[in-house]
Coordinates of C-alpha atoms and ligand atoms in Angstrom, one line a residue:
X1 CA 0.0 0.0 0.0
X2 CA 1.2 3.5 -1.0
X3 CA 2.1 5.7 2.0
X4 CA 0.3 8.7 2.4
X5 CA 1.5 11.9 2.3
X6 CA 1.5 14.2 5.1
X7 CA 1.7 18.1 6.1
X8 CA 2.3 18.7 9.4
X9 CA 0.8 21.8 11.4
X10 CA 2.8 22.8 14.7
X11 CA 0.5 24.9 16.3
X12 CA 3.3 27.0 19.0
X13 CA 1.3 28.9 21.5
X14 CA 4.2 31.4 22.4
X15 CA 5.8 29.8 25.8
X16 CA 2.7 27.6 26.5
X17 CA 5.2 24.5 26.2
X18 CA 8.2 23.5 27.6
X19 CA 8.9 21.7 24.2
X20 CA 10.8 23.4 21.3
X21 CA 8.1 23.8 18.5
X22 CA 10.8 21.9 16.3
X23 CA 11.0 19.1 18.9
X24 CA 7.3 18.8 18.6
X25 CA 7.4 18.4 15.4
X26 CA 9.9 15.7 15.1
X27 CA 7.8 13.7 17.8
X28 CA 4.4 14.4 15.6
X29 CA 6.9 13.2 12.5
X30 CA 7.2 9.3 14.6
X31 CA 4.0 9.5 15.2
X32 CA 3.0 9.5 11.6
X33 CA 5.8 7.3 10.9
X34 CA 3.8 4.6 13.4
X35 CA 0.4 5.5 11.1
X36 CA 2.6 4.6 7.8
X37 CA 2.5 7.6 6.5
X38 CA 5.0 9.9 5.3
X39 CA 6.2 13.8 6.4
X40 CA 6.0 15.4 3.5
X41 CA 5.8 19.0 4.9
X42 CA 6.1 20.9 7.8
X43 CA 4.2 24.4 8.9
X44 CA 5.1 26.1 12.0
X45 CA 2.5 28.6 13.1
X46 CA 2.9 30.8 15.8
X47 CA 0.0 32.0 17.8
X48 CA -1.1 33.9 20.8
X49 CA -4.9 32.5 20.9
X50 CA -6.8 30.0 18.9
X51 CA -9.3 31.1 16.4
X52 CA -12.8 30.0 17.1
X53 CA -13.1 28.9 13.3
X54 CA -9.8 27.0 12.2
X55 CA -7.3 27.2 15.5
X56 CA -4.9 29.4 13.5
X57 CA -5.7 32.2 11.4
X58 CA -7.5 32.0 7.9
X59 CA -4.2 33.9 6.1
X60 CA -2.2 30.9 7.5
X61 CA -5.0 28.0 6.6
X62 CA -5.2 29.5 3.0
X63 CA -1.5 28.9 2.4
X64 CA -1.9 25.5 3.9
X65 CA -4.8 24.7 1.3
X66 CA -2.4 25.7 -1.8
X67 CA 0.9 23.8 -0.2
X68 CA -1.5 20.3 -0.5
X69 CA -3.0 21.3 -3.7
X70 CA 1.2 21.9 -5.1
X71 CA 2.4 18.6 -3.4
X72 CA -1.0 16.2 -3.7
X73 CA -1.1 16.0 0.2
X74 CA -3.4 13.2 1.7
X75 CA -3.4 14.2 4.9
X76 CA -3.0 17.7 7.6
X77 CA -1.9 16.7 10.8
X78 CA -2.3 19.3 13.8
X79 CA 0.2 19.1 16.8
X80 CA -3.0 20.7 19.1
X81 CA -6.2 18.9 19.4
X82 CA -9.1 20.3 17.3
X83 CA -13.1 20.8 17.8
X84 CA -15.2 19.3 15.6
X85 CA -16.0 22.6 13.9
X86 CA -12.5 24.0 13.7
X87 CA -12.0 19.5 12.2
X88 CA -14.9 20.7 9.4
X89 CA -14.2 24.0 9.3
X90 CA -10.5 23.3 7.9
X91 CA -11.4 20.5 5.7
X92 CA -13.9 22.8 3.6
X93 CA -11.1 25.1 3.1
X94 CA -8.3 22.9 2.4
X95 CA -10.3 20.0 1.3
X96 CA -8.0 17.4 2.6
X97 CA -8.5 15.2 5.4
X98 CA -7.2 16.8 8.6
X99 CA -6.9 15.4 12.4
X100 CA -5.2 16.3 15.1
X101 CA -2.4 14.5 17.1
X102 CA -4.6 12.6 19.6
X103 CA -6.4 11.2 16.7
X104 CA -3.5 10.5 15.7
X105 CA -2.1 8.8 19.1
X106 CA -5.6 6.7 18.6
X107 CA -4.8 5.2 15.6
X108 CA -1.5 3.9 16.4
X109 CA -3.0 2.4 19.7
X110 CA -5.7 1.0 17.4
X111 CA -3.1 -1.1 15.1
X112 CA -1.3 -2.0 18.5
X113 CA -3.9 -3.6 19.9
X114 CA -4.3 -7.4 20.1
X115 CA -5.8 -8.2 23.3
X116 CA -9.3 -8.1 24.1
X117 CA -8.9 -5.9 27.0
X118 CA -6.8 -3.4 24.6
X119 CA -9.4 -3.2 22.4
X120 CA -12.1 -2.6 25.0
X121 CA -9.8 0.3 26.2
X122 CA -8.8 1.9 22.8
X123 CA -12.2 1.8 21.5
X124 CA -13.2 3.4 24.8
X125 CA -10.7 6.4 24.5
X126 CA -11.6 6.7 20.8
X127 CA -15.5 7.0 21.2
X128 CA -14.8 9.6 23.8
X129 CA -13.3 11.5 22.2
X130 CA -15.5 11.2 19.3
X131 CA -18.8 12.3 21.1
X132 CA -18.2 15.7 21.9
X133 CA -17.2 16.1 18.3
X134 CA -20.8 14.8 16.8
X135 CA -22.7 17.9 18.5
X136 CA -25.6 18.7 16.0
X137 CA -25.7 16.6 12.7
X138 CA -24.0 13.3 13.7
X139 CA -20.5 13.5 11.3
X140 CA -20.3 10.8 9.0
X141 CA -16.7 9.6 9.0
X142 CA -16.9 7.6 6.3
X143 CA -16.9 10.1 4.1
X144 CA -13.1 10.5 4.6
X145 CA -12.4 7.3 3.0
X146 CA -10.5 5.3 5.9
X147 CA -6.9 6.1 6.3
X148 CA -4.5 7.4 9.0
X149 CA -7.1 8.8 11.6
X150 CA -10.0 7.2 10.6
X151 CA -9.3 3.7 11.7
X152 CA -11.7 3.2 14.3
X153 CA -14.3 0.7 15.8
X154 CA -16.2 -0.1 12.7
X155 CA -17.9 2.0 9.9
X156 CA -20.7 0.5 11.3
X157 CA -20.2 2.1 15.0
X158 CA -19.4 4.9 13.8
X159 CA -22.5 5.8 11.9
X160 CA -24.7 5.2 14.9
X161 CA -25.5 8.8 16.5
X162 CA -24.7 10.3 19.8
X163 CA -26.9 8.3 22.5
X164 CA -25.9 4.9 21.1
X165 CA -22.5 5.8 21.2
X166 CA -23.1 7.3 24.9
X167 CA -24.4 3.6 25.2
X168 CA -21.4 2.1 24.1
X169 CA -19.7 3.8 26.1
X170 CA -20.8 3.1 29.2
X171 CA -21.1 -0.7 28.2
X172 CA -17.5 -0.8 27.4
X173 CA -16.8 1.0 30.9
X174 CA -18.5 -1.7 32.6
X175 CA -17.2 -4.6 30.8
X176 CA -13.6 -3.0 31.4
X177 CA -14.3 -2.7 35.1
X178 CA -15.1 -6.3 34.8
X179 CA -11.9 -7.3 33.6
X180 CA -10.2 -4.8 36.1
X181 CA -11.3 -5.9 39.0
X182 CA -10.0 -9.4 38.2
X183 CA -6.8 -7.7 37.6
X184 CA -7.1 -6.4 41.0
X185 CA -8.2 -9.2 42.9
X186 CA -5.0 -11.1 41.4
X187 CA -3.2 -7.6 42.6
X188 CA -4.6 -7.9 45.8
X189 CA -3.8 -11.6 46.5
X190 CA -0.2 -11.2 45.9
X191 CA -0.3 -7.9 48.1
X192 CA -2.0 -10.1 50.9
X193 CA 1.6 -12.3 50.8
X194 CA 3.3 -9.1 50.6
X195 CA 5.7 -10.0 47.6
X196 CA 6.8 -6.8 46.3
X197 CA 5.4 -5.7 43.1
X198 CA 7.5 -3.3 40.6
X199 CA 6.4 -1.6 37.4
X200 CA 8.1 -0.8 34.8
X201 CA 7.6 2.9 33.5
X202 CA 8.9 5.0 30.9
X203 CA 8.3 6.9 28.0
X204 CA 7.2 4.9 24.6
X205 CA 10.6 3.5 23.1
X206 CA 12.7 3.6 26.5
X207 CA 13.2 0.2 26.3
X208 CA 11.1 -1.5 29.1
X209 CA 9.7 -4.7 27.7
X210 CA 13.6 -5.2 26.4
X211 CA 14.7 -4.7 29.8
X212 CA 11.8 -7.2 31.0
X213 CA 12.7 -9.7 28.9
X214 CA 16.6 -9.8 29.4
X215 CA 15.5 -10.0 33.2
X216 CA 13.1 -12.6 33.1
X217 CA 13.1 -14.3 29.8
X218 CA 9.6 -13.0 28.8
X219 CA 9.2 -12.6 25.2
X220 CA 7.8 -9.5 25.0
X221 CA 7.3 -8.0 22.0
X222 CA 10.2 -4.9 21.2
X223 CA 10.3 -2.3 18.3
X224 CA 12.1 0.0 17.4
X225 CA 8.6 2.9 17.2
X226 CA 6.2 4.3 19.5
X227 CA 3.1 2.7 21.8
X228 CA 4.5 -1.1 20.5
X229 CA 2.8 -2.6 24.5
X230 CA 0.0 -2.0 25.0
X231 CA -1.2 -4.7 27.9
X232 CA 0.2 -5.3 31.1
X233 CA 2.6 -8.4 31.0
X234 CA 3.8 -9.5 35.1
X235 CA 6.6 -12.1 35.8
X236 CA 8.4 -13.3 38.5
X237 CA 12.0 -12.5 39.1
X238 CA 14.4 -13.6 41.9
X239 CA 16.8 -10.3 42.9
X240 CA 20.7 -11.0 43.7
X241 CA 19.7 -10.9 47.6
X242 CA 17.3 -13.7 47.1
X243 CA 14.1 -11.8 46.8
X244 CA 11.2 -12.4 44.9
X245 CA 9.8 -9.6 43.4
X246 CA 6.9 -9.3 40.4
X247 CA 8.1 -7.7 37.0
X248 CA 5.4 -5.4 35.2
X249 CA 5.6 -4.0 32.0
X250 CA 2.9 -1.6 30.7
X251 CA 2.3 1.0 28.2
X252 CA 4.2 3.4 27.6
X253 CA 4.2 7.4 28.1
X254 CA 4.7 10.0 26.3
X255 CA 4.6 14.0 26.2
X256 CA 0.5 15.2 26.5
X257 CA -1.0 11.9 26.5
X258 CA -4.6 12.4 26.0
X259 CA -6.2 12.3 28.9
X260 CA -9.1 9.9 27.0
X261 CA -6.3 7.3 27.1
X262 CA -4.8 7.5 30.6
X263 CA -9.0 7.0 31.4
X264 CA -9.5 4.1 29.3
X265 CA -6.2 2.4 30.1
X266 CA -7.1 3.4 34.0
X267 CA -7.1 -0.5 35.0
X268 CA -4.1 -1.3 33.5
X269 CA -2.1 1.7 34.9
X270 CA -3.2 0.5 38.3
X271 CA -0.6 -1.8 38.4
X272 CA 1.9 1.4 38.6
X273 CA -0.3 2.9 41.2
X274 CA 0.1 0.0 43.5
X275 CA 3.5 -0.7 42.8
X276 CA 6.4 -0.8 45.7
X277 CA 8.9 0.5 43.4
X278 CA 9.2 1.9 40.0
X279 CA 11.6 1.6 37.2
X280 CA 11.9 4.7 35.6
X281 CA 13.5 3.2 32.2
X282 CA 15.0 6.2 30.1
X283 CA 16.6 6.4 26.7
X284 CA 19.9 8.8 28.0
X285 CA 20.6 8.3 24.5
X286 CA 17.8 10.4 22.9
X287 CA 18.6 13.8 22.3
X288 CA 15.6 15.6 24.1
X289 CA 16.2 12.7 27.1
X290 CA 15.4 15.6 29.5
X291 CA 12.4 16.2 28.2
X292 CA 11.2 12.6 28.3
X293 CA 11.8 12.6 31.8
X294 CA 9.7 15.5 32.6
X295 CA 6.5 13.9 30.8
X296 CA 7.0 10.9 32.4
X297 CA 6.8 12.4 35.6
X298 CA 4.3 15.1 34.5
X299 CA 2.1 11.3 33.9
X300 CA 3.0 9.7 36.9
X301 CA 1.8 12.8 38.5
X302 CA -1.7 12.6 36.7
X303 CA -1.8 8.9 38.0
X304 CA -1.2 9.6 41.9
X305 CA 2.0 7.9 41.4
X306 CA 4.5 10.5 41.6
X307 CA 5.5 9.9 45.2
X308 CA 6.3 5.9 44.7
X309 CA 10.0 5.2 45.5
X310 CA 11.8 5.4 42.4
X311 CA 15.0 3.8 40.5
X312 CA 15.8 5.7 37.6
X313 CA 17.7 3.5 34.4
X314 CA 19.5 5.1 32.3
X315 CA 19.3 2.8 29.5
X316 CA 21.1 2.7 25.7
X317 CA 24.3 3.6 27.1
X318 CA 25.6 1.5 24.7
X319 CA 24.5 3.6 21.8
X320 CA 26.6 6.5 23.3
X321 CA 29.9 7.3 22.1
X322 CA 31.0 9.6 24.6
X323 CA 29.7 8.6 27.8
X324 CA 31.4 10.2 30.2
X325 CA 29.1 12.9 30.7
X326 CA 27.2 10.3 31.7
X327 CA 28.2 10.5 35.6
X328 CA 27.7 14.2 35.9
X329 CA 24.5 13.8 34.3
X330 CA 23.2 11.1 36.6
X331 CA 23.2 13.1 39.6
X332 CA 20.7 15.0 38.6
X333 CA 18.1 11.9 38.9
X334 CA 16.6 10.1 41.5
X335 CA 18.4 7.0 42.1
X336 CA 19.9 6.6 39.0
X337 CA 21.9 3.6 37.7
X338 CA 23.1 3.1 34.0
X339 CA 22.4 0.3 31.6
X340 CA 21.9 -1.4 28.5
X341 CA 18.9 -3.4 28.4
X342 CA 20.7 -4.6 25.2
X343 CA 23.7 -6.0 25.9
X344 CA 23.2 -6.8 29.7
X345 CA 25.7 -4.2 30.9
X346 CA 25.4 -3.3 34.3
X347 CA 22.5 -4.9 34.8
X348 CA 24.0 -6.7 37.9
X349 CA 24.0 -3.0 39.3
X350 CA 20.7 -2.4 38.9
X351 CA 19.2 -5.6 40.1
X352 CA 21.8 -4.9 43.7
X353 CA 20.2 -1.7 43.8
X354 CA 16.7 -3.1 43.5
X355 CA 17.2 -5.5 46.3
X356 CA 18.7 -2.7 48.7
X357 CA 15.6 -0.6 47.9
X358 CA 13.2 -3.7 48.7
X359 CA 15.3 -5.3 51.5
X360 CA 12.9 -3.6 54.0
X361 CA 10.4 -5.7 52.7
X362 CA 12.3 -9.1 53.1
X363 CA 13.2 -11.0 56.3
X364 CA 15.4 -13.9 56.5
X365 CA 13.9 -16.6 58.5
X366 CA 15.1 -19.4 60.8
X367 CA 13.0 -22.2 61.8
X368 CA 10.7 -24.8 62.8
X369 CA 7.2 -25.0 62.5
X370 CA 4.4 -27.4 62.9
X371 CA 4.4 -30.6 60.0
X372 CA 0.6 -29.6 59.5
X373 CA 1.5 -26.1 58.4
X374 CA 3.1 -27.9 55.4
X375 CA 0.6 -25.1 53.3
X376 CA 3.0 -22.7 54.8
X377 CA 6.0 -24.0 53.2
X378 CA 4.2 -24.4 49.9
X379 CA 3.4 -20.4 49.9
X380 CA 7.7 -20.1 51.0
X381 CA 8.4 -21.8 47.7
X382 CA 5.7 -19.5 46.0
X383 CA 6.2 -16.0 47.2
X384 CA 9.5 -16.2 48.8
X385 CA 13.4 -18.0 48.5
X386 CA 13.5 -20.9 50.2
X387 CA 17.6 -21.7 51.1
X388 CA 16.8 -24.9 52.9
X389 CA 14.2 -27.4 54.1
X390 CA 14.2 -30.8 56.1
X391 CA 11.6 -32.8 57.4
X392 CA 11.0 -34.6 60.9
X393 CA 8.6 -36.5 62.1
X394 CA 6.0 -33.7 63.4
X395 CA 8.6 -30.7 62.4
X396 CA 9.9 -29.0 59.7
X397 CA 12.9 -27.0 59.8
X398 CA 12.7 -23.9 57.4
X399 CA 15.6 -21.3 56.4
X400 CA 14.3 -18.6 53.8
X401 CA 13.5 -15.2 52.9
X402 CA 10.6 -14.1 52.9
X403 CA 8.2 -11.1 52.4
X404 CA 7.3 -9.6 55.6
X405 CA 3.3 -10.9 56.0
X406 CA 4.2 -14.3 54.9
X407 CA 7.0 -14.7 57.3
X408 CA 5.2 -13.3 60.3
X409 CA 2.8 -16.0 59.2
X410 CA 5.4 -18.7 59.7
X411 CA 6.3 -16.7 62.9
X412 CA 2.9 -17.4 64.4
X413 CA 3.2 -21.1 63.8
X414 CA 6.6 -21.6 64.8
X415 CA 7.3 -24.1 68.0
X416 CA 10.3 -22.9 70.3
X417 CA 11.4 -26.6 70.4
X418 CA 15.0 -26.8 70.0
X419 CA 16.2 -28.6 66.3
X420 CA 15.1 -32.2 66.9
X421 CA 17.8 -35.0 67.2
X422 CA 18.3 -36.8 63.6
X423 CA 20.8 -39.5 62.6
X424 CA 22.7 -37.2 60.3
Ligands
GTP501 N1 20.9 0.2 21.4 C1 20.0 -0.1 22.3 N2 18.7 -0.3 22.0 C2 17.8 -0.6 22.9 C3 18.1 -0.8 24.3 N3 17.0 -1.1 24.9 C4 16.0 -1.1 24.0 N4 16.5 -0.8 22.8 C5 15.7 -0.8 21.5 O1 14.8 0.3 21.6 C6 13.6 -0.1 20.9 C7 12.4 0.0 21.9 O2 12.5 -1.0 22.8 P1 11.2 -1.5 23.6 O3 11.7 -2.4 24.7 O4 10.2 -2.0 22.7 O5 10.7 -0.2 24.3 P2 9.4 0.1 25.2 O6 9.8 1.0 26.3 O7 8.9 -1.2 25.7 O8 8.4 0.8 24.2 P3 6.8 0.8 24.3 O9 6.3 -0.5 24.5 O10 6.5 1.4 22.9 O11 6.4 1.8 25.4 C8 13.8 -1.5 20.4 O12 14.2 -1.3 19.0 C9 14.9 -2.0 21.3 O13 15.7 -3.0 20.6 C10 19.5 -0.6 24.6 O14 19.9 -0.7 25.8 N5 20.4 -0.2 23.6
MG502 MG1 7.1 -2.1 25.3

């Protein structure tokens, strides 16, 4: 299929944004890029205020029309989001298809996502923020032909009108609560045994399901492009010190994320709410790194999770050349340790440092309980490191480490007896 050709508009509301305009614009370039399309052209436009009609002013939209006329442009994609006037407005004048960049945030979602729970949640985001765009007539957006932006539910969804979308809607909010709270019960359950749970965060691209999988052999799909995970993938992993800890990777971040998406994907962002710890995974090797970090936090903020304890990797150091900068630079993190998810290096580092920050969680423990508490051993070899274990005939002698809950369990059903006499 023939890529299609794209002008971009960067809308720059003088200081509104601590992004360069030009910065913007590369990052709305990737995202067409993920679409399949290709940057054919790119219009900066400085504003003070948007126009009630087109956004930006009617000189600048004009000149826009006769650049896609002169270059056979197939699609106009705004850095800013647009109302469904200003949407209709600008098509009758420049009588292209144009979107904005949550739409076009949507659509990459849309081809990313393979689970059923994805879809629930990316339809979800896309009908909301189609409704307050169908005020009056009901738009018909089939009449765009399909293409980057308009790859939604279903033609057939999206011809229904305004209260049977409202329905869908709220049908897909309760299915997705559903499948939440299973997620949450599961969450809860491994809470109740107190094994601590760490998320991987980032922004799209960092790196986190490679780092996952070097960790923990998961097989998590990695690209090279943005939003490839989309659903929340958990494994176990055993830390240096002998703790068990759960892995989670989940979607990724990026600079203004629409806020449609953060609410659709709410349930699977819980698991970086709950978390003990999070992995702050960062390219250091992306020029605008220091940006990335900001919207990460800026995110993690929106969630509630801005005051989790934090380990910040500083990953791809092995696509940096000089990297010596790299130690004055990493002071200015929190907890920051350097990696390459990549080739493995310093990885030990980073696990040590994981177990230091979860130690507090973990308690080595000595002894004997009951041989009808055999469940309680069981759970040992499930939640926690178990170093050694030996059987008598009404006792069993336990050394391991342990999360905190499960071994004041074992505490509580520990005899004081003295280690019974064996033949060995
Ligand atoms: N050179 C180098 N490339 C890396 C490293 N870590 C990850 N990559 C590459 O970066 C790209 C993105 O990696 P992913 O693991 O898919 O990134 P992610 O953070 O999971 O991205 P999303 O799922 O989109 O949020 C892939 O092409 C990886 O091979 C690294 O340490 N060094
Ligand atoms: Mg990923």
């Amino acid at each position: 299929m023939e890529k299609e050709k794209v002008l971009l508009v960067i809308v720059d509301y003088k200081k509104k944004d601590s992004w360069a305009a030009e910065d913007v614009g590369e990052e709305l370039a990737e995202l067409v890029q993920g679409c399949r399309g290709e940057v054919e052209e790119k219009v900066f436009c400085k504003i003070d205020k948007p126009t009630a009609a087109c956004l930006i002013g009617s000189g600048k939209v004009e000149e826009i029309a006769q650049m896609c006329a002169e270059a056979s442009i197939d699609t106009v994609v705004f850095s800013e989001d647009l109302k469904g006037s200003q949407q209709r407005n600008l098509e009758n004048i420049i009588k292209v298809k144009t979107i904005d960049r949550t739409q076009l945030i949507l659509d990459i979602f849309a081809r990313h996502a393979t689970s059923q729970e994805g879809k629930m949640q990316v339809e979800l985001a896309q009908l909301q923020y189609l409704l307050p765009r169908l005020v009056g007539k009901g738009i018909a957006l089939s009449r765009l032909g399909g293409g980057i932006g308009t790859l939604g539910p279903g033609e057939t969804k999206l011809e229904v009108d305004r209260r049977r979308i409202a329905q869908r809607i709220s049908k897909l909010k309760k299915e997705l609560q559903n499948v939440g709270e299973n997620r949450a019960l599961k969450r809860r359950k491994r809470k109740e045994k107190g094994v601590p749970m760490i998320s991987l965060v980032g922004y799209t691209n960092a790196g986190k399901s490679t780092l996952l999988n070097i960790l923990t052999e998961a097989g998590q799909e990695t690209r090279d492009g943005l939003f490839t995970t989309l659903d929340p993938l958990s494994r176990k992993l055993v830390l240096p010190n002998n703790i068990k800890v759960v892995l989670s990777d989940t979607v990724g971040f990026m600079h203004k994320l629409p806020l449609h998406l953060i609410e659709a994907f709410k349930a699977t962002l819980e698991e970086v709410v709950e978390a003990d710890l999070l992995l702050h995974v960062l390219d250091v090797s992306h020029p605008r790194y220091r940006n990335l970090y900001d919207s990460v936090l800026e995110v993690l903020k929106e969630l509630g999770a801005d005051q989790k304890p934090v380990i910040t990797v500083l990953n791809k150091i092995d696509k940096m050349e000089d990297a010596s900068w790299l130690k004055e630079l990493s002071r200015t993190f929190e907890l920051p340790v350097e990696v390459s998810a990549k080739t493995g290096e310093n990885l030990e580092n980073c696990l040590e440092m994981i177990g230091r920050k979860l130690s507090a969680l973990i308690v080595n423990v000595d002894m004997f309980i009951p041989i009808n508490r055999m469940n309680l051993i069981n759970e040992a070899h499930n939640e926690g490191q178990v170093f050694f274990v030996k059987y008598y005939n009404d006792l069993i002698h336990i050394r391991a480490a342990l999360p905190k809950k499960l071994a004041g369990l074992l505490r509580k059903a520990r005899v004081s007896q003295k280690r019974p006499k064996s033949k060995d």
